[in-house]
């Protein structure tokens, strides 16, 4: 994978994120974001407009929601023609569609 290109970096990061979600690995999730990180989860896990602030708050929210949301086979949508904002799973169920 070419991590020198923007899409290559996004793809590498997202692959690690997908593995951490599917294997429910808190340490791996935390390693993927910097300490001062913000996540507004509108449709991925909570359907809530609350903004999570910090690596620990985000990891705690994601891990808590994995009991209800079971993201599997997530991937970057190939139809986006280079757009790095379109991520979906083949099933497209709540908890399996998000954006970065």
Coordinates of N, CA and C in Angstrom, one line a residue:
X1 N 0.8 -1.2 0.0 CA 0.0 0.0 0.0 C 0.9 1.2 0.0
X2 N 0.6 2.2 -0.8 CA 1.3 3.4 -1.0 C 0.9 4.4 0.1
X3 N 1.6 4.5 1.2 CA 1.2 5.4 2.3 C 1.7 6.8 2.1
X4 N 2.4 7.0 0.9 CA 2.9 8.4 0.6 C 1.7 9.3 0.1
X5 N 0.7 8.6 -0.5 CA -0.4 9.4 -1.0 C -1.5 9.6 0.1
X6 N -2.3 10.7 0.0 CA -3.3 10.9 1.0 C -4.3 9.7 1.1
X7 N -4.7 9.1 -0.1 CA -5.6 8.0 0.0 C -4.9 6.8 0.6
X8 N -3.6 6.6 0.3 CA -2.9 5.5 1.0 C -2.8 5.6 2.5
X9 N -2.6 6.8 3.0 CA -2.6 7.1 4.4 C -4.0 6.8 5.0
X10 N -5.0 7.3 4.4 CA -6.4 7.1 4.8 C -6.7 5.6 4.9
X11 N -6.3 4.9 3.8 CA -6.6 3.4 3.7 C -5.9 2.7 4.8
X12 N -4.6 3.0 5.0 CA -3.8 2.3 6.1 C -4.5 2.6 7.4
X13 N -4.8 3.8 7.7 CA -5.4 4.1 9.0 C -6.7 3.4 9.2
X14 N -7.6 3.4 8.1 CA -8.9 2.8 8.2 C -8.8 1.3 8.4
X15 N -7.8 0.7 7.8 CA -7.7 -0.8 7.9 C -7.4 -1.1 9.4
X16 N -6.5 -0.3 10.0 CA -6.2 -0.5 11.4 C -7.4 -0.3 12.3
X17 N -8.2 0.8 12.0 CA -9.4 1.1 12.7 C -10.4 0.0 12.6
X18 N -10.6 -0.5 11.4 CA -11.5 -1.6 11.1 C -11.1 -2.9 12.0
X19 N -9.9 -3.2 12.0 CA -9.4 -4.4 12.7 C -9.6 -4.2 14.2
X20 N -9.3 -3.0 14.7 CA -9.5 -2.7 16.2 C -11.0 -2.8 16.5
X21 N -11.9 -2.3 15.7 CA -13.4 -2.5 15.9 C -13.8 -3.9 15.9
X22 N -13.4 -4.6 14.9 CA -13.9 -6.0 14.8 C -13.3 -6.9 15.9
X23 N -12.2 -6.6 16.4 CA -11.5 -7.4 17.4 C -11.7 -6.8 18.8
X24 N -12.4 -5.7 18.9 CA -12.7 -5.0 20.2 C -11.4 -4.8 21.0
X25 N -10.5 -4.1 20.4 CA -9.2 -3.9 21.1 C -9.0 -2.4 21.5
X26 N -9.2 -2.1 22.7 CA -9.2 -0.7 23.2 C -7.8 -0.1 23.0
X27 N -6.7 -0.8 23.3 CA -5.4 -0.2 23.1 C -5.2 0.2 21.7
X28 N -5.6 -0.7 20.7 CA -5.4 -0.4 19.3 C -6.3 0.8 18.9
X29 N -7.5 0.9 19.4 CA -8.3 2.1 19.1 C -7.7 3.4 19.6
X30 N -7.2 3.3 20.8 CA -6.5 4.5 21.4 C -5.3 4.9 20.6
X31 N -4.6 3.9 20.1 CA -3.3 4.2 19.4 C -3.6 4.9 18.0
X32 N -4.8 4.9 17.5 CA -5.1 5.5 16.2 C -5.5 6.9 16.2
X33 N -5.7 7.5 17.4 CA -6.0 8.9 17.5 C -5.1 9.6 18.5
X34 N -4.9 10.9 18.2 CA -4.0 11.7 19.1 C -4.8 12.0 20.4
X35 N -4.2 12.5 21.5 CA -4.8 12.7 22.7 C -5.9 13.8 22.6
X36 N -5.6 14.9 21.9 CA -6.7 15.9 21.7 C -7.4 15.6 20.4
X37 N -8.4 14.9 20.4 CA -9.2 14.4 19.2 C -10.6 14.6 19.5
X38 N -11.4 14.9 18.5 CA -12.8 15.2 18.6 C -13.6 14.3 17.6
X39 N -14.7 13.8 18.1 CA -15.5 12.9 17.3 C -17.0 13.2 17.6
X40 N -17.7 13.6 16.6 CA -19.1 13.8 16.7 C -19.8 12.7 16.0
X41 N -20.4 11.8 16.8 CA -20.9 10.6 16.3 C -22.4 10.7 15.9
X42 N -22.7 11.0 14.7 CA -24.1 11.3 14.2 C -24.7 10.0 13.8
X43 N -24.1 9.1 13.2 CA -24.7 7.9 12.7 C -23.9 6.6 12.8
X44 N -22.7 6.7 13.3 CA -21.8 5.5 13.3 C -22.2 4.5 14.5
X45 N -22.3 5.1 15.7 CA -22.6 4.2 16.8 C -23.7 4.7 17.7
X46 N -23.8 6.0 17.9 CA -24.8 6.4 19.0 C -26.0 7.2 18.4
X47 N -26.0 7.7 17.2 CA -27.1 8.5 16.7 C -27.3 9.7 17.6
X48 N -26.2 10.2 18.2 CA -26.2 11.3 19.2 C -25.3 12.4 18.6
X49 N -25.7 13.7 18.8 CA -24.9 14.8 18.3 C -23.8 15.2 19.3
X50 N -23.7 14.5 20.4 CA -22.7 14.9 21.4 C -21.3 14.7 20.8
X51 N -20.4 15.7 21.1 CA -19.0 15.6 20.6 C -18.2 14.9 21.7
X52 N -17.5 13.9 21.3 CA -16.6 13.2 22.3 C -15.3 14.0 22.1
X53 N -14.6 14.2 23.3 CA -13.4 15.0 23.3 C -12.3 14.2 24.0
X54 N -11.3 13.8 23.4 CA -10.1 13.1 23.9 C -10.1 11.6 23.4
X55 N -8.9 11.1 23.4 CA -8.7 9.7 23.0 C -9.5 8.8 23.9
X56 N -9.4 9.0 25.2 CA -10.1 8.0 26.1 C -11.6 8.1 26.0
X57 N -12.1 9.3 25.9 CA -13.6 9.4 25.8 C -14.1 8.8 24.5
X58 N -13.4 8.9 23.4 CA -13.8 8.3 22.1 C -13.7 6.8 22.2
X59 N -12.6 6.3 22.7 CA -12.4 4.8 22.9 C -13.5 4.2 23.8
X60 N -13.8 4.9 24.9 CA -14.8 4.4 25.8 C -16.1 4.4 25.2
X61 N -16.5 5.4 24.4 CA -17.8 5.4 23.7 C -17.9 4.3 22.7
X62 N -16.9 4.2 21.9 CA -16.9 3.1 20.9 C -17.0 1.8 21.5
X63 N -16.2 1.5 22.5 CA -16.2 0.2 23.1 C -17.5 -0.1 23.8
X64 N -18.1 0.9 24.4 CA -19.5 0.7 25.0 C -20.5 0.4 24.0
X65 N -20.4 1.0 22.8 CA -21.5 0.8 21.8 C -21.3 -0.5 21.0
X66 N -20.1 -1.1 21.1 CA -19.9 -2.3 20.3 C -20.8 -3.5 20.7
X67 N -21.4 -3.4 21.9 CA -22.4 -4.4 22.3 C -23.7 -4.3 21.4
X68 N -24.0 -3.1 20.9 CA -25.2 -2.9 20.1 C -24.9 -2.8 18.6
X69 N -23.8 -2.2 18.3 CA -23.3 -2.0 16.9 C -22.3 -3.1 16.7
X70 N -22.4 -3.8 15.6 CA -21.4 -4.8 15.2 C -20.8 -4.5 13.9
X71 N -19.9 -3.5 13.8 CA -19.3 -3.2 12.5 C -18.5 -4.3 11.9
X72 N -18.8 -4.7 10.7 CA -18.0 -5.8 10.1 C -17.9 -5.4 8.6
X73 N -16.8 -5.9 8.0 CA -16.5 -5.7 6.6 C -16.6 -4.2 6.1
X74 N -16.2 -3.3 7.0 CA -16.2 -1.9 6.7 C -15.1 -1.6 5.7
X75 N -15.3 -0.7 4.8 CA -14.3 -0.4 3.8 C -14.6 1.0 3.3
X76 N -13.6 1.6 2.6 CA -13.7 2.9 2.0 C -14.5 2.6 0.7
X77 N -15.5 3.4 0.5 CA -16.4 3.3 -0.7 C -15.6 3.6 -2.0
X78 N -15.5 2.6 -2.8 CA -14.7 2.7 -4.1 C -15.4 3.7 -5.0
X79 N -16.7 3.9 -4.9 CA -17.5 4.8 -5.8 C -17.1 6.3 -5.5
X80 N -16.4 6.5 -4.5 CA -16.1 7.9 -4.1 C -15.1 8.6 -5.0
X81 N -14.5 7.8 -5.9 CA -13.5 8.3 -6.9 C -12.4 9.2 -6.2
X82 N -11.8 8.7 -5.2 CA -10.8 9.5 -4.5 C -11.3 10.3 -3.3
X83 N -12.6 10.4 -3.1 CA -13.1 11.1 -1.9 C -12.8 10.3 -0.7
X84 N -12.1 10.9 0.3 CA -11.8 10.1 1.5 C -12.8 10.3 2.6
X85 N -14.0 10.8 2.3 CA -15.0 11.0 3.3 C -16.1 9.9 3.2
X86 N -16.1 9.1 2.2 CA -17.2 8.1 2.0 C -16.7 6.7 2.5
X87 N -17.2 6.2 3.6 CA -16.9 4.9 4.1 C -18.2 4.2 4.4
X88 N -18.3 3.0 3.9 CA -19.5 2.2 4.2 C -19.2 0.7 4.2
X89 N -20.1 -0.1 4.7 CA -20.0 -1.5 4.7 C -20.9 -2.0 3.6
X90 N -20.7 -3.3 3.2 CA -21.6 -3.8 2.2 C -23.1 -3.9 2.7
X91 N -23.3 -4.1 4.0 CA -24.6 -4.2 4.5 C -25.3 -2.8 4.7
X92 N -24.5 -1.8 5.0 CA -25.0 -0.4 5.2 C -25.9 -0.3 6.4
X93 N -25.8 -1.2 7.4 CA -26.7 -1.1 8.6 C -26.1 0.0 9.5
X94 N -27.0 0.5 10.4 CA -26.5 1.5 11.5 C -25.3 0.9 12.2
X95 N -24.4 1.7 12.5 CA -23.2 1.2 13.1 C -22.1 0.7 12.2
X96 N -22.5 0.6 10.9 CA -21.5 0.2 9.9 C -21.3 1.2 8.8
X97 N -21.8 2.4 9.0 CA -21.6 3.4 8.0 C -21.1 4.6 8.8
X98 N -20.1 5.2 8.3 CA -19.5 6.4 9.0 C -18.8 7.3 8.0
X99 N -18.2 8.3 8.5 CA -17.3 9.1 7.7 C -16.1 9.6 8.5
X100 N -15.1 10.0 7.7 CA -13.9 10.4 8.4 C -13.6 11.8 7.8

